[in-house]
Amino acid sequence: MTKSLFSLDNKIVSSLLSMAKFGTLAAGALALTVAAGAAEQADAQASELALPHPDGEIVIDVTRVALDTQMQILEQLQACLQEGFEFADADGNQQIEGDEQFDWDDERGFCAESARSDFRQAALREEIQMANAEQSELRDEQAALIARRNEANAAISALTEGAMAEIQEEGL
């Protein structure tokens, strides 16, 4: 399985999934925490994540997902993998062997699909928030334009009334 590493977060996911394969998810959680701090310090944000999946790598566009949201989803992914590993390791020997591999592949696939869905939902939520903010700005601009129009109309009315009054005075 090829692993394209696009960012620090992507390396974290690849590491988590590789570690999960060998049942060392506690180390994966530590790597996630350490890397999360490094990513925040570097003010880095992934543009894509590649999640290894039994049926082929899943590449996810995360440009519209905030870094803190990315990290929450990765933590959920790590928890899902831990539960999946425990489920697949039927004999409890901390190794995936024999028929356990089929269950493990299913669990990893489920976790990767769930993470992809979470990223999509997060991107949609952030798009909605941006659209709402834009709409609010447009409403504010429209209100300002209406106020300026009303001021201009009032000024025109005042000028018209003044001109009419002047015409009437001259006419009398």
PDB file of C-alpha atoms in Angstrom:
ATOM      1  CA  MET A   1       0.000   0.000   0.000  1.00  0.00           C
ATOM      2  CA  THR A   2       1.514   3.343  -1.009  1.00  0.00           C
ATOM      3  CA  LYS A   3       1.497   6.160   1.492  1.00  0.00           C
ATOM      4  CA  SER A   4       1.649   9.697   0.160  1.00  0.00           C
ATOM      5  CA  LEU A   5       2.579  12.032   2.951  1.00  0.00           C
ATOM      6  CA  PHE A   6       1.242  15.520   2.297  1.00  0.00           C
ATOM      7  CA  SER A   7       1.588  17.092   5.733  1.00  0.00           C
ATOM      8  CA  LEU A   8       2.446  16.604   9.353  1.00  0.00           C
ATOM      9  CA  ASP A   9      -1.127  15.497  10.061  1.00  0.00           C
ATOM     10  CA  ASN A  10      -0.942  12.983   7.239  1.00  0.00           C
ATOM     11  CA  LYS A  11       2.201  11.492   8.768  1.00  0.00           C
ATOM     12  CA  ILE A  12       0.356  11.231  12.064  1.00  0.00           C
ATOM     13  CA  VAL A  13      -2.481   9.280  10.463  1.00  0.00           C
ATOM     14  CA  SER A  14      -0.074   6.988   8.643  1.00  0.00           C
ATOM     15  CA  SER A  15       1.832   6.422  11.890  1.00  0.00           C
ATOM     16  CA  LEU A  16      -1.381   5.747  13.792  1.00  0.00           C
ATOM     17  CA  LEU A  17      -2.558   3.220  11.270  1.00  0.00           C
ATOM     18  CA  SER A  18       0.847   1.547  11.072  1.00  0.00           C
ATOM     19  CA  MET A  19       1.101   1.404  14.862  1.00  0.00           C
ATOM     20  CA  ALA A  20      -2.474   0.187  15.101  1.00  0.00           C
ATOM     21  CA  LYS A  21      -1.567  -2.672  12.781  1.00  0.00           C
ATOM     22  CA  PHE A  22       0.904  -3.853  15.406  1.00  0.00           C
ATOM     23  CA  GLY A  23      -1.264  -3.008  18.408  1.00  0.00           C
ATOM     24  CA  THR A  24       0.826  -0.120  19.695  1.00  0.00           C
ATOM     25  CA  LEU A  25      -1.886   2.507  19.765  1.00  0.00           C
ATOM     26  CA  ALA A  26      -0.749   3.949  23.090  1.00  0.00           C
ATOM     27  CA  ALA A  27       2.413   5.075  21.316  1.00  0.00           C
ATOM     28  CA  GLY A  28       0.193   6.372  18.526  1.00  0.00           C
ATOM     29  CA  ALA A  29      -1.743   8.536  20.963  1.00  0.00           C
ATOM     30  CA  LEU A  30       1.530   9.978  22.237  1.00  0.00           C
ATOM     31  CA  ALA A  31       2.707  10.650  18.671  1.00  0.00           C
ATOM     32  CA  LEU A  32      -0.605  12.357  17.938  1.00  0.00           C
ATOM     33  CA  THR A  33      -0.299  14.580  21.009  1.00  0.00           C
ATOM     34  CA  VAL A  34       3.333  15.507  20.318  1.00  0.00           C
ATOM     35  CA  ALA A  35       2.681  16.149  16.647  1.00  0.00           C
ATOM     36  CA  ALA A  36      -0.431  18.178  17.436  1.00  0.00           C
ATOM     37  CA  GLY A  37       1.652  20.504  19.566  1.00  0.00           C
ATOM     38  CA  ALA A  38       4.294  20.763  16.845  1.00  0.00           C
ATOM     39  CA  ALA A  39       1.652  21.476  14.218  1.00  0.00           C
ATOM     40  CA  GLU A  40       0.084  24.224  16.316  1.00  0.00           C
ATOM     41  CA  GLN A  41       3.481  25.764  17.014  1.00  0.00           C
ATOM     42  CA  ALA A  42       4.279  25.793  13.323  1.00  0.00           C
ATOM     43  CA  ASP A  43       0.765  27.125  12.593  1.00  0.00           C
ATOM     44  CA  ALA A  44       0.536  24.382   9.983  1.00  0.00           C
ATOM     45  CA  GLN A  45      -2.626  22.999   8.505  1.00  0.00           C
ATOM     46  CA  ALA A  46      -2.972  20.005   6.271  1.00  0.00           C
ATOM     47  CA  SER A  47      -4.385  20.429   2.791  1.00  0.00           C
ATOM     48  CA  GLU A  48      -4.905  16.708   2.275  1.00  0.00           C
ATOM     49  CA  LEU A  49      -4.850  13.601   4.395  1.00  0.00           C
ATOM     50  CA  ALA A  50      -4.296  10.119   3.037  1.00  0.00           C
ATOM     51  CA  LEU A  51      -5.927   7.400   5.114  1.00  0.00           C
ATOM     52  CA  PRO A  52      -4.726   3.889   4.392  1.00  0.00           C
ATOM     53  CA  HIS A  53      -7.763   1.731   3.745  1.00  0.00           C
ATOM     54  CA  PRO A  54      -7.922  -2.023   3.027  1.00  0.00           C
ATOM     55  CA  ASP A  55      -9.496  -1.306  -0.373  1.00  0.00           C
ATOM     56  CA  GLY A  56      -7.055   1.456  -1.288  1.00  0.00           C
ATOM     57  CA  GLU A  57      -5.849   4.761   0.070  1.00  0.00           C
ATOM     58  CA  ILE A  58      -8.473   7.432   0.813  1.00  0.00           C
ATOM     59  CA  VAL A  59      -7.311  10.986   0.106  1.00  0.00           C
ATOM     60  CA  ILE A  60      -9.321  13.691   1.848  1.00  0.00           C
ATOM     61  CA  ASP A  61      -9.249  17.421   1.090  1.00  0.00           C
ATOM     62  CA  VAL A  62      -9.141  19.154   4.470  1.00  0.00           C
ATOM     63  CA  THR A  63      -8.320  22.706   3.358  1.00  0.00           C
ATOM     64  CA  ARG A  64     -11.687  23.917   4.664  1.00  0.00           C
ATOM     65  CA  VAL A  65     -11.338  22.190   8.046  1.00  0.00           C
ATOM     66  CA  ALA A  66      -9.789  24.084  10.952  1.00  0.00           C
ATOM     67  CA  LEU A  67      -6.684  22.565  12.513  1.00  0.00           C
ATOM     68  CA  ASP A  68      -8.336  22.000  15.898  1.00  0.00           C
ATOM     69  CA  THR A  69     -11.200  20.180  14.159  1.00  0.00           C
ATOM     70  CA  GLN A  70      -8.689  18.085  12.216  1.00  0.00           C
ATOM     71  CA  MET A  71      -7.018  17.087  15.462  1.00  0.00           C
ATOM     72  CA  GLN A  72     -10.366  16.150  17.074  1.00  0.00           C
ATOM     73  CA  ILE A  73     -11.217  13.943  14.113  1.00  0.00           C
ATOM     74  CA  LEU A  74      -7.783  12.316  14.245  1.00  0.00           C
ATOM     75  CA  GLU A  75      -8.298  11.618  17.952  1.00  0.00           C
ATOM     76  CA  GLN A  76     -11.656  10.010  17.135  1.00  0.00           C
ATOM     77  CA  LEU A  77      -9.913   7.974  14.437  1.00  0.00           C
ATOM     78  CA  GLN A  78      -7.300   6.823  16.937  1.00  0.00           C
ATOM     79  CA  ALA A  79     -10.014   5.777  19.425  1.00  0.00           C
ATOM     80  CA  CYS A  80     -11.897   3.940  16.668  1.00  0.00           C
ATOM     81  CA  LEU A  81      -8.730   2.082  15.676  1.00  0.00           C
ATOM     82  CA  GLN A  82      -8.051   1.133  19.295  1.00  0.00           C
ATOM     83  CA  GLU A  83     -11.560  -0.303  19.671  1.00  0.00           C
ATOM     84  CA  GLY A  84     -11.271  -2.013  16.288  1.00  0.00           C
ATOM     85  CA  PHE A  85      -7.958  -3.588  17.219  1.00  0.00           C
ATOM     86  CA  GLU A  86      -9.355  -4.864  20.502  1.00  0.00           C
ATOM     87  CA  PHE A  87     -12.346  -6.323  18.670  1.00  0.00           C
ATOM     88  CA  ALA A  88     -10.240  -7.951  15.934  1.00  0.00           C
ATOM     89  CA  ASP A  89      -7.749  -9.405  18.421  1.00  0.00           C
ATOM     90  CA  ALA A  90     -10.175 -12.179  19.410  1.00  0.00           C
ATOM     91  CA  ASP A  91      -7.614 -14.172  21.408  1.00  0.00           C
ATOM     92  CA  GLY A  92      -6.329 -11.052  23.218  1.00  0.00           C
ATOM     93  CA  ASN A  93      -2.651 -11.679  22.488  1.00  0.00           C
ATOM     94  CA  GLN A  94      -2.098  -8.123  21.148  1.00  0.00           C
ATOM     95  CA  GLN A  95      -1.455  -9.490  17.658  1.00  0.00           C
ATOM     96  CA  ILE A  96      -3.637  -9.689  14.597  1.00  0.00           C
ATOM     97  CA  GLU A  97      -3.135 -13.114  13.102  1.00  0.00           C
ATOM     98  CA  GLY A  98      -4.977 -15.591  10.915  1.00  0.00           C
ATOM     99  CA  ASP A  99      -8.685 -14.918  10.505  1.00  0.00           C
ATOM    100  CA  GLU A 100      -8.406 -11.904  12.816  1.00  0.00           C
ATOM    101  CA  GLN A 101      -6.915 -10.019   9.866  1.00  0.00           C
ATOM    102  CA  PHE A 102     -10.287  -9.983   8.069  1.00  0.00           C
ATOM    103  CA  ASP A 103     -11.988  -8.411  11.091  1.00  0.00           C
ATOM    104  CA  TRP A 104      -9.103  -5.951  11.459  1.00  0.00           C
ATOM    105  CA  ASP A 105      -9.371  -4.918   7.800  1.00  0.00           C
ATOM    106  CA  ASP A 106     -13.100  -4.349   8.259  1.00  0.00           C
ATOM    107  CA  GLU A 107     -12.504  -2.306  11.411  1.00  0.00           C
ATOM    108  CA  ARG A 108      -9.782  -0.174   9.782  1.00  0.00           C
ATOM    109  CA  GLY A 109     -12.034   0.363   6.778  1.00  0.00           C
ATOM    110  CA  PHE A 110     -14.911   1.439   9.014  1.00  0.00           C
ATOM    111  CA  CYS A 111     -12.650   3.844  10.951  1.00  0.00           C
ATOM    112  CA  ALA A 112     -11.215   5.380   7.761  1.00  0.00           C
ATOM    113  CA  GLU A 113     -14.702   5.804   6.262  1.00  0.00           C
ATOM    114  CA  SER A 114     -15.953   7.372   9.498  1.00  0.00           C
ATOM    115  CA  ALA A 115     -13.015   9.800   9.528  1.00  0.00           C
ATOM    116  CA  ARG A 116     -13.691  10.726   5.894  1.00  0.00           C
ATOM    117  CA  SER A 117     -17.342  11.353   6.729  1.00  0.00           C
ATOM    118  CA  ASP A 118     -16.365  13.453   9.762  1.00  0.00           C
ATOM    119  CA  PHE A 119     -14.040  15.578   7.611  1.00  0.00           C
ATOM    120  CA  ARG A 120     -16.773  16.107   5.015  1.00  0.00           C
ATOM    121  CA  GLN A 121     -19.271  17.150   7.674  1.00  0.00           C
ATOM    122  CA  ALA A 122     -16.747  19.487   9.290  1.00  0.00           C
ATOM    123  CA  ALA A 123     -15.970  21.081   5.910  1.00  0.00           C
ATOM    124  CA  LEU A 124     -19.689  21.559   5.239  1.00  0.00           C
ATOM    125  CA  ARG A 125     -20.227  23.098   8.689  1.00  0.00           C
ATOM    126  CA  GLU A 126     -17.363  25.529   8.116  1.00  0.00           C
ATOM    127  CA  GLU A 127     -18.680  26.416   4.644  1.00  0.00           C
ATOM    128  CA  ILE A 128     -22.103  27.106   6.158  1.00  0.00           C
ATOM    129  CA  GLN A 129     -20.524  29.298   8.837  1.00  0.00           C
ATOM    130  CA  MET A 130     -18.596  31.234   6.183  1.00  0.00           C
ATOM    131  CA  ALA A 131     -21.742  31.630   4.051  1.00  0.00           C
ATOM    132  CA  ASN A 132     -23.696  32.845   7.087  1.00  0.00           C
ATOM    133  CA  ALA A 133     -20.950  35.355   7.901  1.00  0.00           C
ATOM    134  CA  GLU A 134     -20.951  36.561   4.281  1.00  0.00           C
ATOM    135  CA  GLN A 135     -24.721  36.852   4.314  1.00  0.00           C
ATOM    136  CA  SER A 136     -24.554  38.859   7.526  1.00  0.00           C
ATOM    137  CA  GLU A 137     -21.967  41.193   5.989  1.00  0.00           C
ATOM    138  CA  LEU A 138     -24.167  41.632   2.905  1.00  0.00           C
ATOM    139  CA  ARG A 139     -27.166  42.449   5.128  1.00  0.00           C
ATOM    140  CA  ASP A 140     -25.073  45.042   6.972  1.00  0.00           C
ATOM    141  CA  GLU A 141     -23.917  46.563   3.666  1.00  0.00           C
ATOM    142  CA  GLN A 142     -27.490  46.596   2.397  1.00  0.00           C
ATOM    143  CA  ALA A 143     -28.679  48.322   5.587  1.00  0.00           C
ATOM    144  CA  ALA A 144     -25.924  50.933   5.189  1.00  0.00           C
ATOM    145  CA  LEU A 145     -26.938  51.524   1.547  1.00  0.00           C
ATOM    146  CA  ILE A 146     -30.589  51.895   2.523  1.00  0.00           C
ATOM    147  CA  ALA A 147     -29.630  54.392   5.226  1.00  0.00           C
ATOM    148  CA  ARG A 148     -27.560  56.401   2.712  1.00  0.00           C
ATOM    149  CA  ARG A 149     -30.443  56.288   0.222  1.00  0.00           C
ATOM    150  CA  ASN A 150     -32.849  57.525   2.891  1.00  0.00           C
ATOM    151  CA  GLU A 151     -30.439  60.349   3.781  1.00  0.00           C
ATOM    152  CA  ALA A 152     -30.114  61.275   0.094  1.00  0.00           C
ATOM    153  CA  ASN A 153     -33.913  61.215  -0.317  1.00  0.00           C
ATOM    154  CA  ALA A 154     -34.310  63.416   2.764  1.00  0.00           C
ATOM    155  CA  ALA A 155     -31.726  65.858   1.387  1.00  0.00           C
ATOM    156  CA  ILE A 156     -33.479  65.926  -2.008  1.00  0.00           C
ATOM    157  CA  SER A 157     -36.828  66.492  -0.299  1.00  0.00           C
ATOM    158  CA  ALA A 158     -35.366  69.337   1.757  1.00  0.00           C
ATOM    159  CA  LEU A 159     -33.862  70.938  -1.362  1.00  0.00           C
ATOM    160  CA  THR A 160     -37.133  70.494  -3.262  1.00  0.00           C
ATOM    161  CA  GLU A 161     -39.166  72.030  -0.439  1.00  0.00           C
ATOM    162  CA  GLY A 162     -36.692  74.919  -0.166  1.00  0.00           C
ATOM    163  CA  ALA A 163     -36.835  75.527  -3.922  1.00  0.00           C
ATOM    164  CA  MET A 164     -40.653  75.402  -3.911  1.00  0.00           C
ATOM    165  CA  ALA A 165     -40.785  77.817  -0.982  1.00  0.00           C
ATOM    166  CA  GLU A 166     -38.431  80.180  -2.794  1.00  0.00           C
ATOM    167  CA  ILE A 167     -40.531  79.980  -5.982  1.00  0.00           C
ATOM    168  CA  GLN A 168     -43.693  80.702  -4.022  1.00  0.00           C
ATOM    169  CA  GLU A 169     -42.100  83.712  -2.271  1.00  0.00           C
ATOM    170  CA  GLU A 170     -40.930  85.160  -5.574  1.00  0.00           C
ATOM    171  CA  GLY A 171     -44.302  84.562  -7.113  1.00  0.00           C
ATOM    172  CA  LEU A 172     -46.205  86.467  -4.384  1.00  0.00           C
TER     173      LEU A 172
END
